[in-house]
């Protein structure tokens, strides 16, 4: 049986879908990863092997082949550890392959089975939300992934905790969007002397979301007033904050 787990490859600021396929066949015991994987991905074999050993399981004495499809897309980074481990566990029958079908997985594994943070979790979360999948990501990045606005984010602290959640024996808490960086305090409109008409135009533009054109001689206070504008704008919604990131 071939077990599959969805994950992503990052191409600049774009996340492309990647499917991790794992098959166990009779033969000389071996564990290979194919599919244009770079060094970090090839080394993931050792992390996966040790993380699975850490939860008290050993790899079956079979020929284990992991394919990262599409095979012609370059795969970089350590975020393939967790999807590879889950595909392998599904092929071994430890987790139900059907339970994994509606998840998209990213995460690096430690030798002790801990799930370590990886770059690009927010991108992966946006990609998962667009495909209607639940994201499984490192626990430390749950708050970041929750910013994508999708309901389904599973923040896994370690491999065992994740397996128990998938089996339904324990439930991982749902992460909440984390605190954004507090906005830098710019100049305030009270510092502007006079210029009542310009201040009123500023307030109307901020309230109504209109564009502003400032015309005036050098030193009239255009730059000063423009820098007061962020202070009177309403706070950004998560979607707006992502849009201007
Ligand atoms: N109405 C005002 N109240 C308080 N300070 C002012 C006012 N107008 C100008 N200033 C001060 O004068 C200086 C020049 O203002 P600012 O740089 O905003 O001018 P500007 O219109 O952007 O000029 P430029 O066209 O050369 O860019 C700043 O230090 C600003 O704080
Ligand atoms: Mg200026």
PDB file of C-alpha atoms and ligand atoms in Angstrom:
ATOM      1  CA  UNK A   1       0.000   0.000   0.000  1.00  0.00           C
ATOM      2  CA  UNK A   2       1.192   3.515  -0.752  1.00  0.00           C
ATOM      3  CA  UNK A   3       0.596   6.077   1.997  1.00  0.00           C
ATOM      4  CA  UNK A   4       0.466   9.714   0.950  1.00  0.00           C
ATOM      5  CA  UNK A   5       0.747  12.971   2.908  1.00  0.00           C
ATOM      6  CA  UNK A   6       0.357  16.479   1.493  1.00  0.00           C
ATOM      7  CA  UNK A   7       3.042  19.105   2.047  1.00  0.00           C
ATOM      8  CA  UNK A   8       4.492  22.073   0.141  1.00  0.00           C
ATOM      9  CA  UNK A   9       7.685  23.203  -1.576  1.00  0.00           C
ATOM     10  CA  UNK A  10       8.612  26.873  -1.321  1.00  0.00           C
ATOM     11  CA  UNK A  11       9.547  28.707  -4.500  1.00  0.00           C
ATOM     12  CA  UNK A  12      10.284  32.264  -3.419  1.00  0.00           C
ATOM     13  CA  UNK A  13       7.055  33.553  -1.877  1.00  0.00           C
ATOM     14  CA  UNK A  14       5.000  30.808  -3.473  1.00  0.00           C
ATOM     15  CA  UNK A  15       4.009  27.476  -1.950  1.00  0.00           C
ATOM     16  CA  UNK A  16       3.647  24.611  -4.448  1.00  0.00           C
ATOM     17  CA  UNK A  17       1.811  21.410  -3.548  1.00  0.00           C
ATOM     18  CA  UNK A  18       4.006  18.351  -2.941  1.00  0.00           C
ATOM     19  CA  UNK A  19       2.832  14.853  -2.166  1.00  0.00           C
ATOM     20  CA  UNK A  20       4.957  12.597   0.018  1.00  0.00           C
ATOM     21  CA  UNK A  21       4.417   8.980  -1.022  1.00  0.00           C
ATOM     22  CA  UNK A  22       5.744   6.092   1.036  1.00  0.00           C
ATOM     23  CA  UNK A  23       5.760   2.434   0.161  1.00  0.00           C
ATOM     24  CA  UNK A  24       7.075  -0.616   1.999  1.00  0.00           C
ATOM     25  CA  UNK A  25       8.064  -3.597  -0.146  1.00  0.00           C
ATOM     26  CA  UNK A  26       9.737  -6.874   0.701  1.00  0.00           C
ATOM     27  CA  UNK A  27      13.465  -6.892   0.035  1.00  0.00           C
ATOM     28  CA  UNK A  28      16.757  -5.898   1.601  1.00  0.00           C
ATOM     29  CA  UNK A  29      16.015  -3.449   4.458  1.00  0.00           C
ATOM     30  CA  UNK A  30      16.700   0.033   3.159  1.00  0.00           C
ATOM     31  CA  UNK A  31      15.281   3.543   3.496  1.00  0.00           C
ATOM     32  CA  UNK A  32      15.604   5.856   0.524  1.00  0.00           C
ATOM     33  CA  UNK A  33      14.173   9.289  -0.337  1.00  0.00           C
ATOM     34  CA  UNK A  34      13.791  10.197  -4.011  1.00  0.00           C
ATOM     35  CA  UNK A  35      12.255  13.179  -5.823  1.00  0.00           C
ATOM     36  CA  UNK A  36      14.908  15.885  -6.382  1.00  0.00           C
ATOM     37  CA  UNK A  37      15.638  16.281  -2.682  1.00  0.00           C
ATOM     38  CA  UNK A  38      18.522  18.475  -1.484  1.00  0.00           C
ATOM     39  CA  UNK A  39      20.967  17.563   1.309  1.00  0.00           C
ATOM     40  CA  UNK A  40      18.650  18.682   4.146  1.00  0.00           C
ATOM     41  CA  UNK A  41      15.860  16.480   2.775  1.00  0.00           C
ATOM     42  CA  UNK A  42      18.166  13.492   2.249  1.00  0.00           C
ATOM     43  CA  UNK A  43      19.351  13.824   5.865  1.00  0.00           C
ATOM     44  CA  UNK A  44      15.764  13.773   7.036  1.00  0.00           C
ATOM     45  CA  UNK A  45      15.963   9.951   6.842  1.00  0.00           C
ATOM     46  CA  UNK A  46      18.160   9.920   9.943  1.00  0.00           C
ATOM     47  CA  UNK A  47      15.942  12.328  11.865  1.00  0.00           C
ATOM     48  CA  UNK A  48      12.826  10.366  10.931  1.00  0.00           C
ATOM     49  CA  UNK A  49      14.446   7.041  11.857  1.00  0.00           C
ATOM     50  CA  UNK A  50      15.519   8.378  15.276  1.00  0.00           C
ATOM     51  CA  UNK A  51      12.256  10.213  15.987  1.00  0.00           C
ATOM     52  CA  UNK A  52      10.310   7.033  15.293  1.00  0.00           C
ATOM     53  CA  UNK A  53      12.720   5.095  17.537  1.00  0.00           C
ATOM     54  CA  UNK A  54      12.147   7.741  20.243  1.00  0.00           C
ATOM     55  CA  UNK A  55       8.454   6.911  20.404  1.00  0.00           C
ATOM     56  CA  UNK A  56       9.304   3.246  20.873  1.00  0.00           C
ATOM     57  CA  UNK A  57       8.821   1.981  17.307  1.00  0.00           C
ATOM     58  CA  UNK A  58      11.385   0.486  14.972  1.00  0.00           C
ATOM     59  CA  UNK A  59      11.363   0.648  11.200  1.00  0.00           C
ATOM     60  CA  UNK A  60      10.069  -2.511   9.542  1.00  0.00           C
ATOM     61  CA  UNK A  61      12.812  -4.707   7.993  1.00  0.00           C
ATOM     62  CA  UNK A  62      11.637  -3.847   4.483  1.00  0.00           C
ATOM     63  CA  UNK A  63      12.592  -1.711   1.557  1.00  0.00           C
ATOM     64  CA  UNK A  64      11.175   1.738   2.432  1.00  0.00           C
ATOM     65  CA  UNK A  65      10.860   4.150  -0.482  1.00  0.00           C
ATOM     66  CA  UNK A  66       9.751   7.743  -0.019  1.00  0.00           C
ATOM     67  CA  UNK A  67       8.961   9.707  -3.161  1.00  0.00           C
ATOM     68  CA  UNK A  68       8.427  13.462  -3.172  1.00  0.00           C
ATOM     69  CA  UNK A  69       6.080  14.187  -6.048  1.00  0.00           C
ATOM     70  CA  UNK A  70       6.215  16.044  -8.483  1.00  0.00           C
ATOM     71  CA  UNK A  71       9.681  14.571  -8.872  1.00  0.00           C
ATOM     72  CA  UNK A  72      11.009  17.355 -11.117  1.00  0.00           C
ATOM     73  CA  UNK A  73      10.346  20.152  -8.572  1.00  0.00           C
ATOM     74  CA  UNK A  74      13.422  20.908  -6.406  1.00  0.00           C
ATOM     75  CA  UNK A  75      12.787  20.255  -2.672  1.00  0.00           C
ATOM     76  CA  UNK A  76      14.766  22.217  -0.125  1.00  0.00           C
ATOM     77  CA  UNK A  77      14.624  22.494   3.640  1.00  0.00           C
ATOM     78  CA  UNK A  78      13.933  20.435   6.701  1.00  0.00           C
ATOM     79  CA  UNK A  79      10.151  20.848   6.747  1.00  0.00           C
ATOM     80  CA  UNK A  80       9.717  17.499   4.953  1.00  0.00           C
ATOM     81  CA  UNK A  81      10.712  15.534   8.107  1.00  0.00           C
ATOM     82  CA  UNK A  82       7.252  15.462   9.639  1.00  0.00           C
ATOM     83  CA  UNK A  83       5.317  14.622   6.438  1.00  0.00           C
ATOM     84  CA  UNK A  84       7.848  11.863   5.652  1.00  0.00           C
ATOM     85  CA  UNK A  85       7.495  10.459   9.185  1.00  0.00           C
ATOM     86  CA  UNK A  86       3.689  10.527   8.988  1.00  0.00           C
ATOM     87  CA  UNK A  87       3.640   8.887   5.539  1.00  0.00           C
ATOM     88  CA  UNK A  88       5.942   6.179   6.889  1.00  0.00           C
ATOM     89  CA  UNK A  89       3.805   5.686  10.011  1.00  0.00           C
ATOM     90  CA  UNK A  90       0.725   5.431   7.791  1.00  0.00           C
ATOM     91  CA  UNK A  91       2.449   2.855   5.571  1.00  0.00           C
ATOM     92  CA  UNK A  92       3.365   0.936   8.761  1.00  0.00           C
ATOM     93  CA  UNK A  93      -0.279   1.069   9.844  1.00  0.00           C
ATOM     94  CA  UNK A  94       0.464   3.083  13.000  1.00  0.00           C
ATOM     95  CA  UNK A  95      -1.761   5.990  11.938  1.00  0.00           C
ATOM     96  CA  UNK A  96      -4.799   5.787   9.704  1.00  0.00           C
ATOM     97  CA  UNK A  97      -3.953   6.949   6.174  1.00  0.00           C
ATOM     98  CA  UNK A  98      -7.496   8.303   5.806  1.00  0.00           C
ATOM     99  CA  UNK A  99      -7.038  10.545   8.869  1.00  0.00           C
ATOM    100  CA  UNK A 100      -4.103  12.186   7.116  1.00  0.00           C
ATOM    101  CA  UNK A 101      -5.986  12.875   3.886  1.00  0.00           C
ATOM    102  CA  UNK A 102      -7.357  16.255   4.926  1.00  0.00           C
ATOM    103  CA  UNK A 103      -4.094  17.554   6.406  1.00  0.00           C
ATOM    104  CA  UNK A 104      -1.156  19.438   5.005  1.00  0.00           C
ATOM    105  CA  UNK A 105       2.002  18.857   7.031  1.00  0.00           C
ATOM    106  CA  UNK A 106       5.200  20.852   7.624  1.00  0.00           C
ATOM    107  CA  UNK A 107       7.743  20.460  10.432  1.00  0.00           C
ATOM    108  CA  UNK A 108      11.280  19.441  11.296  1.00  0.00           C
ATOM    109  CA  UNK A 109      11.886  16.527  13.635  1.00  0.00           C
ATOM    110  CA  UNK A 110      14.433  16.329  16.425  1.00  0.00           C
ATOM    111  CA  UNK A 111      16.056  13.015  17.258  1.00  0.00           C
ATOM    112  CA  UNK A 112      13.821  12.836  20.349  1.00  0.00           C
ATOM    113  CA  UNK A 113      10.646  13.272  18.284  1.00  0.00           C
ATOM    114  CA  UNK A 114      10.156  16.938  19.039  1.00  0.00           C
ATOM    115  CA  UNK A 115       8.698  19.030  16.195  1.00  0.00           C
ATOM    116  CA  UNK A 116      10.996  21.999  15.588  1.00  0.00           C
ATOM    117  CA  UNK A 117      10.043  25.304  13.876  1.00  0.00           C
ATOM    118  CA  UNK A 118      10.642  25.704  10.134  1.00  0.00           C
ATOM    119  CA  UNK A 119      10.573  28.761   7.840  1.00  0.00           C
ATOM    120  CA  UNK A 120       7.496  29.461   5.708  1.00  0.00           C
ATOM    121  CA  UNK A 121       4.746  28.231   8.035  1.00  0.00           C
ATOM    122  CA  UNK A 122       2.506  31.217   7.260  1.00  0.00           C
ATOM    123  CA  UNK A 123       2.828  30.531   3.515  1.00  0.00           C
ATOM    124  CA  UNK A 124       1.997  26.882   4.101  1.00  0.00           C
ATOM    125  CA  UNK A 125      -1.011  27.885   6.222  1.00  0.00           C
ATOM    126  CA  UNK A 126      -2.358  30.181   3.477  1.00  0.00           C
ATOM    127  CA  UNK A 127      -1.845  27.395   0.936  1.00  0.00           C
ATOM    128  CA  UNK A 128      -3.599  24.854   3.186  1.00  0.00           C
ATOM    129  CA  UNK A 129      -6.518  27.244   3.744  1.00  0.00           C
ATOM    130  CA  UNK A 130      -6.899  27.775  -0.010  1.00  0.00           C
ATOM    131  CA  UNK A 131      -7.136  23.999  -0.502  1.00  0.00           C
ATOM    132  CA  UNK A 132      -9.476  23.481   2.445  1.00  0.00           C
ATOM    133  CA  UNK A 133      -6.908  21.384   4.325  1.00  0.00           C
ATOM    134  CA  UNK A 134      -5.959  21.468   8.017  1.00  0.00           C
ATOM    135  CA  UNK A 135      -2.351  22.480   8.610  1.00  0.00           C
ATOM    136  CA  UNK A 136      -0.170  20.412  10.921  1.00  0.00           C
ATOM    137  CA  UNK A 137       2.753  22.620  11.973  1.00  0.00           C
ATOM    138  CA  UNK A 138       5.294  22.920  14.814  1.00  0.00           C
ATOM    139  CA  UNK A 139       3.750  23.926  18.182  1.00  0.00           C
ATOM    140  CA  UNK A 140       5.980  26.996  18.421  1.00  0.00           C
ATOM    141  CA  UNK A 141       4.471  28.328  15.174  1.00  0.00           C
ATOM    142  CA  UNK A 142       0.782  27.657  15.822  1.00  0.00           C
ATOM    143  CA  UNK A 143       0.118  31.311  16.638  1.00  0.00           C
ATOM    144  CA  UNK A 144       1.801  32.376  13.382  1.00  0.00           C
ATOM    145  CA  UNK A 145      -0.115  29.845  11.274  1.00  0.00           C
ATOM    146  CA  UNK A 146      -3.437  30.844  12.864  1.00  0.00           C
ATOM    147  CA  UNK A 147      -2.991  34.274  11.247  1.00  0.00           C
ATOM    148  CA  UNK A 148      -3.882  32.704   7.912  1.00  0.00           C
ATOM    149  CA  UNK A 149      -7.455  32.861   9.192  1.00  0.00           C
ATOM    150  CA  UNK A 150      -8.251  29.207   8.568  1.00  0.00           C
ATOM    151  CA  UNK A 151     -10.012  27.302  11.321  1.00  0.00           C
ATOM    152  CA  UNK A 152      -7.887  24.217  11.019  1.00  0.00           C
ATOM    153  CA  UNK A 153      -4.402  24.515  12.432  1.00  0.00           C
ATOM    154  CA  UNK A 154      -2.900  21.683  14.471  1.00  0.00           C
ATOM    155  CA  UNK A 155       0.213  22.766  16.368  1.00  0.00           C
ATOM    156  CA  UNK A 156       2.156  19.610  17.192  1.00  0.00           C
ATOM    157  CA  UNK A 157       4.655  19.727  20.079  1.00  0.00           C
ATOM    158  CA  UNK A 158       6.092  16.285  19.288  1.00  0.00           C
ATOM    159  CA  UNK A 159       5.488  13.206  17.164  1.00  0.00           C
ATOM    160  CA  UNK A 160       3.842  11.209  19.951  1.00  0.00           C
ATOM    161  CA  UNK A 161       1.441  14.030  20.835  1.00  0.00           C
ATOM    162  CA  UNK A 162       0.474  14.341  17.188  1.00  0.00           C
ATOM    163  CA  UNK A 163      -0.124  10.594  16.758  1.00  0.00           C
ATOM    164  CA  UNK A 164      -2.281  10.568  19.896  1.00  0.00           C
ATOM    165  CA  UNK A 165      -4.292  13.488  18.522  1.00  0.00           C
ATOM    166  CA  UNK A 166      -4.799  11.782  15.154  1.00  0.00           C
ATOM    167  CA  UNK A 167      -5.908   8.629  16.950  1.00  0.00           C
ATOM    168  CA  UNK A 168      -8.251  10.686  19.115  1.00  0.00           C
ATOM    169  CA  UNK A 169      -6.799   9.697  22.498  1.00  0.00           C
ATOM    170  CA  UNK A 170      -5.702  13.249  23.388  1.00  0.00           C
ATOM    171  CA  UNK A 171      -6.683  16.542  21.825  1.00  0.00           C
ATOM    172  CA  UNK A 172      -4.113  19.217  21.013  1.00  0.00           C
ATOM    173  CA  UNK A 173      -5.264  22.754  21.898  1.00  0.00           C
ATOM    174  CA  UNK A 174      -6.255  24.945  18.953  1.00  0.00           C
ATOM    175  CA  UNK A 175      -3.744  27.795  18.500  1.00  0.00           C
ATOM    176  CA  UNK A 176      -4.957  31.399  18.496  1.00  0.00           C
ATOM    177  CA  UNK A 177      -3.464  34.119  16.255  1.00  0.00           C
ATOM    178  CA  UNK A 178      -0.452  35.538  18.099  1.00  0.00           C
ATOM    179  CA  UNK A 179       0.156  39.145  19.048  1.00  0.00           C
ATOM    180  CA  UNK A 180       1.389  41.248  16.168  1.00  0.00           C
ATOM    181  CA  UNK A 181       4.287  43.604  16.793  1.00  0.00           C
ATOM    182  CA  UNK A 182       2.822  46.716  18.489  1.00  0.00           C
ATOM    183  CA  UNK A 183       2.738  49.568  15.961  1.00  0.00           C
ATOM    184  CA  UNK A 184       5.544  52.083  16.298  1.00  0.00           C
ATOM    185  CA  UNK A 185       4.338  55.319  17.866  1.00  0.00           C
ATOM    186  CA  UNK A 186       4.667  58.038  15.204  1.00  0.00           C
ATOM    187  CA  UNK A 187       3.999  61.766  15.592  1.00  0.00           C
ATOM    188  CA  UNK A 188       0.521  62.767  16.722  1.00  0.00           C
ATOM    189  CA  UNK A 189      -1.859  65.273  15.149  1.00  0.00           C
ATOM    190  CA  UNK A 190      -1.713  67.371  18.361  1.00  0.00           C
ATOM    191  CA  UNK A 191       1.872  68.324  17.392  1.00  0.00           C
ATOM    192  CA  UNK A 192       0.557  70.054  14.266  1.00  0.00           C
ATOM    193  CA  UNK A 193      -0.109  73.741  14.903  1.00  0.00           C
ATOM    194  CA  UNK A 194      -2.968  75.292  12.963  1.00  0.00           C
ATOM    195  CA  UNK A 195      -3.655  73.655   9.570  1.00  0.00           C
ATOM    196  CA  UNK A 196      -7.257  72.936  10.637  1.00  0.00           C
ATOM    197  CA  UNK A 197      -8.482  72.271   7.073  1.00  0.00           C
ATOM    198  CA  UNK A 198      -5.607  69.871   6.359  1.00  0.00           C
ATOM    199  CA  UNK A 199      -6.200  68.021   9.653  1.00  0.00           C
ATOM    200  CA  UNK A 200      -9.886  67.678   8.827  1.00  0.00           C
ATOM    201  CA  UNK A 201      -9.010  66.320   5.355  1.00  0.00           C
ATOM    202  CA  UNK A 202      -6.674  63.821   7.051  1.00  0.00           C
ATOM    203  CA  UNK A 203      -9.420  62.642   9.422  1.00  0.00           C
ATOM    204  CA  UNK A 204     -11.997  62.285   6.633  1.00  0.00           C
ATOM    205  CA  UNK A 205      -9.524  60.330   4.472  1.00  0.00           C
ATOM    206  CA  UNK A 206      -8.679  58.007   7.391  1.00  0.00           C
ATOM    207  CA  UNK A 207     -12.319  57.432   8.337  1.00  0.00           C
ATOM    208  CA  UNK A 208     -13.529  56.890   4.793  1.00  0.00           C
ATOM    209  CA  UNK A 209     -10.483  55.090   3.412  1.00  0.00           C
ATOM    210  CA  UNK A 210      -9.907  57.760   0.722  1.00  0.00           C
ATOM    211  CA  UNK A 211      -6.715  58.740  -1.059  1.00  0.00           C
ATOM    212  CA  UNK A 212      -4.904  61.973  -0.134  1.00  0.00           C
ATOM    213  CA  UNK A 213      -3.000  64.438  -2.312  1.00  0.00           C
ATOM    214  CA  UNK A 214      -0.968  67.013  -0.387  1.00  0.00           C
ATOM    215  CA  UNK A 215       0.217  70.128  -2.172  1.00  0.00           C
ATOM    216  CA  UNK A 216       2.136  72.934  -0.466  1.00  0.00           C
ATOM    217  CA  UNK A 217       5.437  74.845  -0.320  1.00  0.00           C
ATOM    218  CA  UNK A 218       8.501  73.223   1.266  1.00  0.00           C
ATOM    219  CA  UNK A 219       8.301  73.207   5.043  1.00  0.00           C
ATOM    220  CA  UNK A 220       4.517  73.555   5.132  1.00  0.00           C
ATOM    221  CA  UNK A 221       4.220  70.340   7.176  1.00  0.00           C
ATOM    222  CA  UNK A 222       3.163  67.828   4.506  1.00  0.00           C
ATOM    223  CA  UNK A 223       5.580  65.117   5.638  1.00  0.00           C
ATOM    224  CA  UNK A 224       4.742  65.792   9.291  1.00  0.00           C
ATOM    225  CA  UNK A 225       1.005  65.407   8.689  1.00  0.00           C
ATOM    226  CA  UNK A 226       1.437  62.339   6.475  1.00  0.00           C
ATOM    227  CA  UNK A 227       3.396  60.649   9.281  1.00  0.00           C
ATOM    228  CA  UNK A 228       0.467  61.352  11.669  1.00  0.00           C
ATOM    229  CA  UNK A 229      -1.899  59.348   9.476  1.00  0.00           C
ATOM    230  CA  UNK A 230      -1.068  55.787  10.720  1.00  0.00           C
ATOM    231  CA  UNK A 231      -1.956  56.927  14.263  1.00  0.00           C
ATOM    232  CA  UNK A 232      -5.546  57.758  13.338  1.00  0.00           C
ATOM    233  CA  UNK A 233      -6.148  54.772  11.030  1.00  0.00           C
ATOM    234  CA  UNK A 234      -8.074  51.834  12.510  1.00  0.00           C
ATOM    235  CA  UNK A 235      -6.011  48.707  13.408  1.00  0.00           C
ATOM    236  CA  UNK A 236      -5.408  46.279  10.533  1.00  0.00           C
ATOM    237  CA  UNK A 237      -7.464  43.107  10.250  1.00  0.00           C
ATOM    238  CA  UNK A 238      -5.348  39.911   9.948  1.00  0.00           C
ATOM    239  CA  UNK A 239      -6.095  39.731   6.208  1.00  0.00           C
ATOM    240  CA  UNK A 240      -5.031  43.360   5.677  1.00  0.00           C
ATOM    241  CA  UNK A 241      -1.881  42.843   7.758  1.00  0.00           C
ATOM    242  CA  UNK A 242      -0.940  39.856   5.559  1.00  0.00           C
ATOM    243  CA  UNK A 243      -1.689  41.863   2.418  1.00  0.00           C
ATOM    244  CA  UNK A 244       0.812  44.621   3.200  1.00  0.00           C
ATOM    245  CA  UNK A 245       3.446  42.270   4.671  1.00  0.00           C
TER     246      UNK A 245
HETATM  247  N1  LIG B   1       1.799  73.146  11.302  1.00  0.00           N
HETATM  248  C1  LIG B   1       2.932  72.723  11.863  1.00  0.00           C
HETATM  249  N2  LIG B   1       2.983  72.446  13.175  1.00  0.00           N
HETATM  250  C2  LIG B   1       4.137  72.019  13.746  1.00  0.00           C
HETATM  251  N3  LIG B   1       5.294  71.805  13.085  1.00  0.00           N
HETATM  252  C3  LIG B   1       5.312  72.067  11.775  1.00  0.00           C
HETATM  253  C4  LIG B   1       4.127  72.534  11.071  1.00  0.00           C
HETATM  254  N4  LIG B   1       4.436  72.689   9.760  1.00  0.00           N
HETATM  255  C5  LIG B   1       5.720  72.329   9.659  1.00  0.00           C
HETATM  256  N5  LIG B   1       6.262  71.960  10.841  1.00  0.00           N
HETATM  257  C6  LIG B   1       7.650  71.529  11.061  1.00  0.00           C
HETATM  258  O1  LIG B   1       8.438  72.073  10.047  1.00  0.00           O
HETATM  259  C7  LIG B   1       9.390  71.134   9.553  1.00  0.00           C
HETATM  260  C8  LIG B   1       9.174  70.888   8.071  1.00  0.00           C
HETATM  261  O2  LIG B   1       7.941  70.244   7.868  1.00  0.00           O
HETATM  262  P1  LIG B   1       7.773  69.061   6.815  1.00  0.00           P
HETATM  263  O3  LIG B   1       9.039  68.322   6.670  1.00  0.00           O
HETATM  264  O4  LIG B   1       6.582  68.296   7.207  1.00  0.00           O
HETATM  265  O5  LIG B   1       7.489  69.941   5.513  1.00  0.00           O
HETATM  266  P2  LIG B   1       7.088  69.419   4.055  1.00  0.00           P
HETATM  267  O6  LIG B   1       5.841  70.126   3.691  1.00  0.00           O
HETATM  268  O7  LIG B   1       7.098  67.961   4.015  1.00  0.00           O
HETATM  269  O8  LIG B   1       8.288  70.021   3.210  1.00  0.00           O
HETATM  270  P3  LIG B   1       8.856  69.447   1.803  1.00  0.00           P
HETATM  271  O9  LIG B   1       7.903  69.926   0.751  1.00  0.00           O
HETATM  272  O10 LIG B   1      10.198  70.149   1.718  1.00  0.00           O
HETATM  273  O11 LIG B   1       8.949  67.982   1.923  1.00  0.00           O
HETATM  274  C9  LIG B   1       9.207  69.869  10.371  1.00  0.00           C
HETATM  275  O12 LIG B   1      10.137  69.816  11.407  1.00  0.00           O
HETATM  276  C10 LIG B   1       7.796  70.003  10.934  1.00  0.00           C
HETATM  277  O13 LIG B   1       7.715  69.378  12.187  1.00  0.00           O
HETATM  278 MG1  LIG B   2       8.274  66.462   2.932  1.00  0.00          MG
END
